[in-house]
Coordinates of C-alpha atoms in Angstrom, one line a residue:
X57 CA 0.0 0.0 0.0
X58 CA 1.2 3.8 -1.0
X59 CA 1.2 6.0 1.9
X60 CA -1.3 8.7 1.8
X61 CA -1.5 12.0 2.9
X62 CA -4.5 13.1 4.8
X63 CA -5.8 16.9 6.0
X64 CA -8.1 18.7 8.3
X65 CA -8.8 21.8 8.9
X66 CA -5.7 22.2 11.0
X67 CA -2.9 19.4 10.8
X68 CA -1.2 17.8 7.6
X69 CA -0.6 13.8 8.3
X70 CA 2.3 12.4 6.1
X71 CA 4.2 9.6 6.9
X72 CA 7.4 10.9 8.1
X73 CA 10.7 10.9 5.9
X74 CA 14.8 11.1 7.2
X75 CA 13.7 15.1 7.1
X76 CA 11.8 14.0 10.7
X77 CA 14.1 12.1 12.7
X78 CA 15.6 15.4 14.6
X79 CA 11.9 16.1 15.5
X80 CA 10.5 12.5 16.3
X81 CA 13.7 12.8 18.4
X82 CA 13.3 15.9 20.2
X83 CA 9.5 14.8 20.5
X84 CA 10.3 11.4 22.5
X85 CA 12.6 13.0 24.9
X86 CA 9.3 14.5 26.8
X87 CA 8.9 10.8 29.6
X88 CA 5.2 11.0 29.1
X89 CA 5.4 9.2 26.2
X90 CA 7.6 6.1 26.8
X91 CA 5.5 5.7 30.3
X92 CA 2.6 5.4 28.0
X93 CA 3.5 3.8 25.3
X94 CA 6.1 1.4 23.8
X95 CA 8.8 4.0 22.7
X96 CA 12.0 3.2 24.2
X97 CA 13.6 5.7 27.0
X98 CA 15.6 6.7 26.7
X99 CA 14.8 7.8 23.1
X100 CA 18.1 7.9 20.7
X101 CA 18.3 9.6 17.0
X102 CA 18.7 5.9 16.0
X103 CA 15.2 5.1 17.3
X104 CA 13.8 7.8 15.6
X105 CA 15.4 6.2 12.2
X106 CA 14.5 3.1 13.0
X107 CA 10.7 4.1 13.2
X108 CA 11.0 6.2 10.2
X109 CA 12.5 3.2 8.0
X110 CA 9.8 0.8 9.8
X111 CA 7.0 3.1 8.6
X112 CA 7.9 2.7 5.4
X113 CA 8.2 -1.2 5.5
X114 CA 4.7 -1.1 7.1
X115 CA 3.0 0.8 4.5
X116 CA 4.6 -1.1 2.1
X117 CA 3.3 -4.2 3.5
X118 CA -0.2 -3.2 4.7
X119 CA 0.1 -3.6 8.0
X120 CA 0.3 -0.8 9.2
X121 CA -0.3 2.6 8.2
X122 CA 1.0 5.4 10.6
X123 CA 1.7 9.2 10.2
X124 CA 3.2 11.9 11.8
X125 CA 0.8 14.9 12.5
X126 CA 2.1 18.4 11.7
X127 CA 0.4 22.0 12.1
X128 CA 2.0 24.9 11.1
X129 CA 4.4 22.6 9.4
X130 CA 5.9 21.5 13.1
X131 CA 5.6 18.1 13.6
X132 CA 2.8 17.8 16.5
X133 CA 2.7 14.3 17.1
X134 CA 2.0 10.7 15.8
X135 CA -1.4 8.4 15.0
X136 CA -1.5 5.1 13.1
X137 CA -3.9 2.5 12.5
X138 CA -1.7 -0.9 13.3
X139 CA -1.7 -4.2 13.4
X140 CA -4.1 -4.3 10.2
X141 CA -6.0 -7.5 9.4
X142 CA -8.2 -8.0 6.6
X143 CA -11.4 -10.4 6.8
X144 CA -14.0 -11.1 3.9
X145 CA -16.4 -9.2 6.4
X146 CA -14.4 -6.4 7.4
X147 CA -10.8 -5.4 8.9
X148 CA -9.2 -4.7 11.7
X149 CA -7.4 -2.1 13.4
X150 CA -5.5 -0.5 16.1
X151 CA -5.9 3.0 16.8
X152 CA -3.0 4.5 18.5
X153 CA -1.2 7.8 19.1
X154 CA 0.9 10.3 20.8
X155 CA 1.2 14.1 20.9
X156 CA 4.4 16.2 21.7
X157 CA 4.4 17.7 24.7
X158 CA 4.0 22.0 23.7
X159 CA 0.8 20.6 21.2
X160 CA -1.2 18.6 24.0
X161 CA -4.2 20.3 24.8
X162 CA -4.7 21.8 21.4
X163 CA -7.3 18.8 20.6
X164 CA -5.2 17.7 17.4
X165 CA -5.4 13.9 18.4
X166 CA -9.1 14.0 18.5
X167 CA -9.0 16.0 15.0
X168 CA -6.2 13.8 13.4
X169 CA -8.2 10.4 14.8
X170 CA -11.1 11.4 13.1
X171 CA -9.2 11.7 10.0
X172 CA -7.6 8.5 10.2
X173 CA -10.8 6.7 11.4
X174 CA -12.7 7.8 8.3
X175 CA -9.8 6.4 6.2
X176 CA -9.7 3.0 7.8
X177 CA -13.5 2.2 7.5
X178 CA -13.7 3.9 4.0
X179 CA -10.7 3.3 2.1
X180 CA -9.1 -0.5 4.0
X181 CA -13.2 -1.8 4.4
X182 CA -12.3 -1.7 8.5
X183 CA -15.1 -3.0 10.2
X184 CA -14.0 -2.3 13.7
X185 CA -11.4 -0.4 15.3
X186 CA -9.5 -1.1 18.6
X187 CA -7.9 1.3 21.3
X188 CA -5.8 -0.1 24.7
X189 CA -3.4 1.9 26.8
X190 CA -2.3 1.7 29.9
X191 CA -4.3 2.1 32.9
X192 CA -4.1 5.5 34.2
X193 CA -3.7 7.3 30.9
X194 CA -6.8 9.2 31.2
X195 CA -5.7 11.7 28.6
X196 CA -5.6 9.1 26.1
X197 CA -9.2 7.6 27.2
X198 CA -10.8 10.9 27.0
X199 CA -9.8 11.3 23.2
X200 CA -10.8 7.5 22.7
X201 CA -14.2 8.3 24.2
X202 CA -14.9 11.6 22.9
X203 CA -14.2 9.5 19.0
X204 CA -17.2 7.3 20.3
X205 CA -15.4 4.1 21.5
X206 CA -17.5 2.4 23.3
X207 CA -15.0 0.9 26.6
X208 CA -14.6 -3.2 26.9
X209 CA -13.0 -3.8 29.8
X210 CA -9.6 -3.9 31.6
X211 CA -6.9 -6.3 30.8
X212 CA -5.1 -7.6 33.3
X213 CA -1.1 -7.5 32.2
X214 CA -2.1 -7.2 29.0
X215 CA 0.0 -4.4 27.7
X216 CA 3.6 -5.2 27.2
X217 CA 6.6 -2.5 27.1
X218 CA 10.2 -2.3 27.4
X219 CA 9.5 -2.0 31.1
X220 CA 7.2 -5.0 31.6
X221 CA 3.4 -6.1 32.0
X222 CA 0.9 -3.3 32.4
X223 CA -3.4 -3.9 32.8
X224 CA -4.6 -2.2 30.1
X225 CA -7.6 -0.9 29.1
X226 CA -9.5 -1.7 25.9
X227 CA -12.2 -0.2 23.9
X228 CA -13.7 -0.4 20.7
X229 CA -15.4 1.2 17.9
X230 CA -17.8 -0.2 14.7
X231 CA -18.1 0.8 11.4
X232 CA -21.3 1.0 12.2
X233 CA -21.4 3.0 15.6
X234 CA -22.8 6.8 15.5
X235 CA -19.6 7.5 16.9
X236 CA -21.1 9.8 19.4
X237 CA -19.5 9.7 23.0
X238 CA -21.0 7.6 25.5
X239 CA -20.2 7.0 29.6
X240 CA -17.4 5.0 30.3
X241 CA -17.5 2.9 33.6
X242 CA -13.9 4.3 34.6
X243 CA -13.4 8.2 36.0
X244 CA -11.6 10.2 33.5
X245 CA -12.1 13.3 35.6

């Protein structure tokens, strides 16, 4: 599969080239995101090059499809749709993201998720998506929620890093959901 570029009102997503390795860099230094997520800490250039070629290899092979989110032509953060199966009745997907810290609060994952959510179920025939993340990231939950992902449960040691076993929890969301928020079971504050 080609990469594609998609657009919003505000942010370009592109799949990042050798031009983004200083920012992805730069980006992964903030400890937020490795506690949340699997990218190594600490975060070396090499790591960012090593994403940047695997990107590639992923679009390439369908599996994956993952861009880096820029506004104002700064890179902002990450999304990607991952671990992409196909199924005569519909795909699946894994929605997951992360957003430098100076652009959190700005609501650009919610804006670049719906982007990338519209893709998946209209251009790969997705017939459900999937969101997980650790425990405690309530940031992350409120995006998931306000996308209309409907919550599924907690995992017990589900959610493996390159500092160990974490629960996890899980939602997920239809093709065929309004996609309107509902109440999740957990407090997100």
């Amino acid at each position: 599969m080609e990469p594609v570029e998609l657009r919003t009102p505000r942010l370009i997503l592109r799949a990042p080239t050798s031009a983004d390795v200083d920012a992805i860099t730069e980006a992964c230094q903030d400890p937020e995101i490795p506690r949340w997520t699997t990218v190594p800490s600490p975060y070396a250039r090499t790591d960012a090059a090593d994403f940047v070629r695997l990107i590639g290899e992923w679009w390439a092979d369908g599996s994956q499809a993952v861009w880096a989110m820029y506004a104002d032509e700064l890179l902002v953060g990450a999304i990607g749709l991952h671990h992409i199966t196909d199924h005569p009745t519909g795909g699946d997907a894994e929605l997951g993201y992360w957003v430098a810290a100076p652009a959190r609060g700005n609501g650009y994952i919610t804006e670049a998720a719906r982007a990338v959510i519209e893709w998946g179920f209209a251009e790969l025939g997705l017939a459900r998506l999937t969101w997980r993340a650790v425990v405690g990231n309530v940031p992350s939950a409120r995006s998931a929620r306000g996308l209309g992902f409907r919550f599924e449960g907690t995992q017990r040691r589900f959610l493996t890093s390159p500092r160990g076993r974490d629960d996890g929890w899980l939602a997920g969301l239809l093709r065929t959901d309004d996609r309107a928020p509902v109440a999740w079971p957990i407090d997100l504050g």
